[in-house]
Coordinates of C-alpha atoms and ligand atoms in Angstrom, one line a residue:
Chain A
M1 CA 22.2 3.4 -38.3
P2 CA 21.0 1.7 -35.1
T3 CA 17.3 1.9 -34.3
R4 CA 16.0 4.8 -32.2
A5 CA 15.8 2.7 -29.0
Q6 CA 19.4 1.6 -29.4
R7 CA 20.6 5.2 -29.6
S8 CA 19.5 6.0 -26.1
G9 CA 21.7 5.5 -23.1
H10 CA 19.6 2.5 -22.0
Y11 CA 21.9 0.0 -23.5
R12 CA 25.5 -0.9 -22.8
K13 CA 27.5 -0.9 -26.1
T14 CA 30.3 -3.4 -26.7
K15 CA 32.3 -3.6 -30.0
V16 CA 32.8 -7.1 -31.3
R17 CA 35.4 -8.0 -33.9
L18 CA 33.7 -10.4 -36.4
P19 CA 35.6 -13.3 -38.2
G20 CA 35.4 -11.3 -41.4
G21 CA 37.5 -8.5 -39.9
S22 CA 34.7 -6.0 -39.6
T23 CA 33.5 -4.7 -36.2
E24 CA 29.9 -4.7 -34.9
T25 CA 28.3 -3.1 -31.9
H26 CA 26.3 -5.3 -29.5
Y27 CA 23.6 -3.7 -27.3
T28 CA 23.0 -5.2 -23.9
P29 CA 21.0 -3.8 -21.1
H30 CA 22.9 -2.2 -18.2
R31 CA 23.3 -4.5 -15.1
P32 CA 22.0 -3.1 -11.9
K33 CA 24.5 -2.1 -9.2
Q34 CA 25.7 -4.7 -6.7
A35 CA 23.6 -4.5 -3.5
T36 CA 25.3 -2.8 -0.6
C37 CA 25.1 -2.8 3.2
G38 CA 22.7 -0.3 4.5
T39 CA 25.0 0.7 7.3
C40 CA 28.6 0.5 6.1
G41 CA 28.1 0.3 2.4
A42 CA 30.0 -2.9 1.8
K43 CA 29.1 -5.1 -1.1
L44 CA 26.7 -7.8 -0.1
H45 CA 27.5 -11.4 -0.8
G46 CA 24.8 -13.8 -1.9
V47 CA 22.6 -11.2 -3.6
P48 CA 22.5 -11.7 -7.4
R49 CA 23.2 -8.7 -9.7
A50 CA 20.3 -9.6 -12.0
L51 CA 17.8 -7.7 -14.1
P52 CA 14.2 -7.6 -12.8
A53 CA 13.0 -10.1 -15.3
E54 CA 15.8 -12.5 -14.3
I55 CA 15.1 -12.0 -10.6
K56 CA 11.5 -13.1 -11.3
R57 CA 12.9 -16.5 -12.4
I58 CA 15.2 -16.9 -9.3
A59 CA 13.9 -18.6 -6.2
K60 CA 13.3 -16.3 -3.3
S61 CA 15.6 -18.2 -1.0
S62 CA 18.5 -17.7 -3.4
L63 CA 18.0 -13.9 -3.6
R64 CA 19.5 -13.2 -0.1
P65 CA 21.2 -15.0 2.8
T66 CA 18.8 -16.7 5.2
R67 CA 19.9 -14.7 8.1
A68 CA 18.4 -11.8 10.2
Y69 CA 18.8 -8.7 8.0
G70 CA 20.0 -10.9 5.1
G71 CA 20.1 -8.9 1.9
T72 CA 20.0 -5.6 3.8
L73 CA 23.0 -5.6 6.1
C74 CA 26.4 -7.3 5.8
S75 CA 27.2 -10.1 8.3
K76 CA 29.3 -7.8 10.5
C77 CA 26.6 -5.1 10.7
S78 CA 23.8 -7.7 11.3
R79 CA 25.8 -9.1 14.3
E80 CA 26.2 -5.6 15.7
A81 CA 22.5 -4.9 15.2
L82 CA 21.5 -8.1 16.9
K83 CA 23.8 -7.4 19.9
A84 CA 22.2 -4.0 20.3
L85 CA 18.7 -5.5 20.6
Chain B
M1 CA 30.8 -19.6 29.0
D2 CA 29.4 -22.3 31.4
V3 CA 26.3 -24.4 31.4
G4 CA 23.3 -22.2 32.1
Q5 CA 24.7 -19.0 30.5
V6 CA 21.9 -17.1 28.7
C7 CA 23.1 -16.0 25.2
R8 CA 21.7 -14.3 22.1
K9 CA 22.4 -16.0 18.8
I10 CA 23.8 -13.4 16.4
A11 CA 24.7 -15.5 13.4
G12 CA 23.0 -18.0 11.1
R13 CA 19.4 -18.8 10.3
D14 CA 18.2 -18.7 13.9
T15 CA 18.0 -15.6 16.0
G16 CA 16.8 -15.3 19.6
I17 CA 17.8 -16.0 23.2
C18 CA 19.2 -19.4 24.1
V19 CA 20.9 -21.2 27.0
I20 CA 24.1 -23.1 26.8
L21 CA 23.6 -26.7 27.9
S22 CA 27.0 -28.3 27.5
K23 CA 30.7 -27.7 28.1
P24 CA 32.5 -26.5 25.0
E25 CA 33.9 -29.3 22.7
G26 CA 36.5 -27.3 20.9
S27 CA 34.4 -24.3 19.9
L28 CA 31.0 -26.0 19.9
V29 CA 28.3 -25.9 22.6
L30 CA 24.8 -27.3 22.7
V31 CA 22.1 -24.6 22.9
D32 CA 18.4 -24.6 23.3
G33 CA 15.6 -22.0 23.8
Q34 CA 14.2 -19.7 21.2
V35 CA 16.4 -21.3 18.7
R36 CA 16.6 -24.9 17.4
R37 CA 18.4 -27.3 19.8
K38 CA 21.8 -27.8 18.2
K39 CA 25.5 -27.5 18.6
V40 CA 26.7 -24.0 17.6
N41 CA 30.0 -22.2 17.5
L42 CA 30.8 -20.0 20.5
R43 CA 31.6 -17.2 18.1
H44 CA 27.9 -17.2 17.0
L45 CA 26.7 -16.4 20.6
W46 CA 26.6 -13.2 22.5
A47 CA 26.6 -13.7 26.2
L48 CA 23.9 -11.8 28.2
E49 CA 24.0 -10.9 31.9
Q50 CA 21.6 -13.6 33.1
K51 CA 22.6 -17.1 34.1
L52 CA 20.2 -20.0 34.8
E53 CA 20.6 -23.0 37.1
L54 CA 20.2 -25.9 34.6
A55 CA 21.7 -29.4 34.5
E56 CA 23.9 -30.3 31.6
N57 CA 21.9 -31.6 28.6
A58 CA 18.6 -30.5 30.2
D59 CA 15.3 -31.1 28.5
H60 CA 13.7 -28.6 26.2
E61 CA 10.8 -28.3 28.6
A62 CA 13.1 -27.5 31.5
V63 CA 14.8 -24.8 29.4
V64 CA 11.5 -23.3 28.5
A65 CA 10.4 -23.2 32.1
A66 CA 13.7 -21.7 33.2
L67 CA 13.5 -19.0 30.5
K68 CA 9.9 -18.2 31.5
G69 CA 11.3 -17.4 35.0
I70 CA 13.3 -14.5 33.5
N71 CA 10.3 -13.3 31.3
I72 CA 11.6 -14.9 28.1
L73 CA 8.8 -16.8 26.3
V74 CA 9.6 -19.6 23.8
K75 CA 7.1 -20.1 21.0
E76 CA 6.5 -23.7 20.1
K77 CA 6.6 -24.4 16.4
T78 CA 4.0 -26.7 15.0
A79 CA 4.8 -29.0 12.1
K80 CA 3.2 -28.0 8.8
S81 CA 0.8 -30.6 7.3
V82 CA 2.1 -31.0 3.8
G83 CA -0.5 -32.4 1.4
A84 CA 0.1 -34.1 -1.9
K85 CA 1.4 -32.0 -4.7
P86 CA -1.2 -30.9 -7.3
V87 CA -0.6 -32.8 -10.5
R88 CA -0.9 -30.8 -13.7
Q89 CA -3.4 -32.4 -16.0
R90 CA -3.1 -32.2 -19.8
G91 CA -5.0 -33.3 -22.9
K92 CA -7.9 -35.6 -22.3
A93 CA -7.5 -35.8 -18.6
K94 CA -7.8 -32.0 -18.4
A95 CA -10.9 -32.0 -20.5
K96 CA -12.4 -34.6 -18.3
A97 CA -11.6 -32.6 -15.1
Q98 CA -13.1 -29.5 -16.6
A99 CA -16.3 -31.4 -17.6
A100 CA -16.5 -32.7 -14.0
E101 CA -16.2 -29.1 -12.7
T102 CA -18.9 -27.8 -14.9
S103 CA -21.3 -30.6 -14.1
A104 CA -20.7 -30.2 -10.4
P105 CA -23.2 -27.8 -8.5
K106 CA -22.2 -24.2 -8.5
K107 CA -20.7 -22.4 -5.5
G108 CA -23.4 -19.7 -5.6
K109 CA -25.7 -21.8 -3.4
T110 CA -23.1 -22.3 -0.8
K111 CA -22.1 -18.6 -0.9
A112 CA -25.7 -17.6 -0.5
G113 CA -26.1 -20.0 2.4
K114 CA -23.0 -18.7 4.3
P115 CA -24.1 -15.2 5.2
A116 CA -27.5 -16.5 6.4
T117 CA -25.7 -18.7 8.9
K118 CA -23.5 -15.8 9.9
K119 CA -26.5 -13.6 10.5
A120 CA -28.1 -16.4 12.5
A121 CA -25.0 -16.8 14.5
A122 CA -24.8 -13.0 15.1
A123 CA -28.5 -12.9 16.1
S124 CA -28.0 -15.8 18.6
V125 CA -25.1 -13.9 20.3
P126 CA -26.5 -11.7 23.2
A127 CA -26.0 -8.0 23.1
E128 CA -23.6 -7.9 26.0
Q129 CA -21.3 -10.3 24.2
K130 CA -21.5 -8.3 21.1
D131 CA -20.2 -5.3 23.0
A132 CA -17.4 -7.4 24.4
D133 CA -16.3 -8.5 21.0
N134 CA -14.3 -5.8 19.3
K135 CA -14.1 -6.4 15.5
G136 CA -16.8 -8.9 14.8
A137 CA -19.3 -6.9 16.8
G138 CA -18.4 -3.7 15.1
T139 CA -19.0 -5.2 11.6
A140 CA -22.3 -6.7 12.8
V141 CA -23.5 -3.4 14.1
K142 CA -22.4 -1.7 10.9
K143 CA -24.3 -4.2 8.9
D144 CA -27.4 -3.6 11.0
A145 CA -27.0 0.1 10.6
K146 CA -26.8 -0.3 6.8
K147 CA -29.9 -2.5 6.8
V148 CA -31.8 0.1 8.8
A149 CA -30.7 2.8 6.4
E150 CA -31.8 0.8 3.4
E151 CA -35.2 0.1 4.9
K152 CA -35.7 3.8 5.7
A153 CA -34.8 4.7 2.1
Q154 CA -37.3 2.2 0.8
V155 CA -40.1 3.5 3.1
A156 CA -39.3 7.0 2.1
A157 CA -39.5 6.0 -1.6
K158 CA -42.8 4.3 -1.1
Q159 CA -44.4 7.2 0.9
P160 CA -44.5 9.8 -1.9
E161 CA -45.9 7.2 -4.3
A162 CA -48.6 6.4 -1.8
T163 CA -49.4 10.1 -1.2
M164 CA -49.4 10.7 -5.0
A165 CA -51.7 7.7 -5.4
A166 CA -54.1 8.9 -2.7
E167 CA -54.3 12.5 -3.9
P168 CA -55.7 11.9 -7.4
S169 CA -58.4 9.6 -5.9
A170 CA -59.1 12.2 -3.3
A171 CA -59.2 15.1 -5.8
P172 CA -62.0 13.7 -8.0
A173 CA -63.9 12.6 -4.9
A174 CA -63.9 16.1 -3.5
P175 CA -65.6 17.8 -6.5
E176 CA -68.3 15.0 -6.4
A177 CA -68.9 15.6 -2.8
A178 CA -69.1 19.3 -3.5
A179 CA -71.6 18.6 -6.3
E180 CA -73.7 16.5 -4.0
K181 CA -73.6 19.3 -1.4
T182 CA -74.8 21.8 -4.0
A183 CA -77.6 19.4 -5.1
Ligands
LIG1 ZN1 27.8 -3.4 6.9

């Protein structure tokens, strides 16, 4: 029987076949969703799909593109936004 | 896209208004203005309506002056003064550093000294200037108001004591006087 915490929907469950032939369930935390563009909803490049604890360890400059609206809008939408200024 | 065309940079690290300063070499042109002076792709520029009369490869100062003519200000960046990196001390060196810190005079003296100088500075400033200053004057006036309130409170606290102290002395005196009168 897994522990009480493991029985919640908090963890992603993957079944692993062991060398002995038996199967075991591995519990890993769910990954956050890929960041998307605020205007068109496209998936953003250069924004890591990491857990909050992992994000703490990553340098701020490698968390989003160094561009106006980087990490918020996709490159197309940021160009359009800058043209409209 | 000729020399002197005013553009907005819409891609890459820099954003802002710039002027084209060279004829295109393939797809690259030299730009300067609110962005770093460098060669950029024409695709990364968005042409605006204005056009300036500038020579090819004009100086940065000339570009700034020309942009000022059409109400576009260019902020000059100042280089950061990078000091030496702090070195982490471990073991005996750390203990030595801590000992040196503890033996050094405390900051309390300096802290106590600071407000006094500030007050002195505030006092030296004439009243008219105080009114002219917006934030600093406001805080100074507030501080004065606080002081006045505290003093009033102290005086109010002292007065009842004084009256209480005076009354008992007066009360016994009154019967004596009355006794003298009767005698
Ligand atoms: Zn988009």
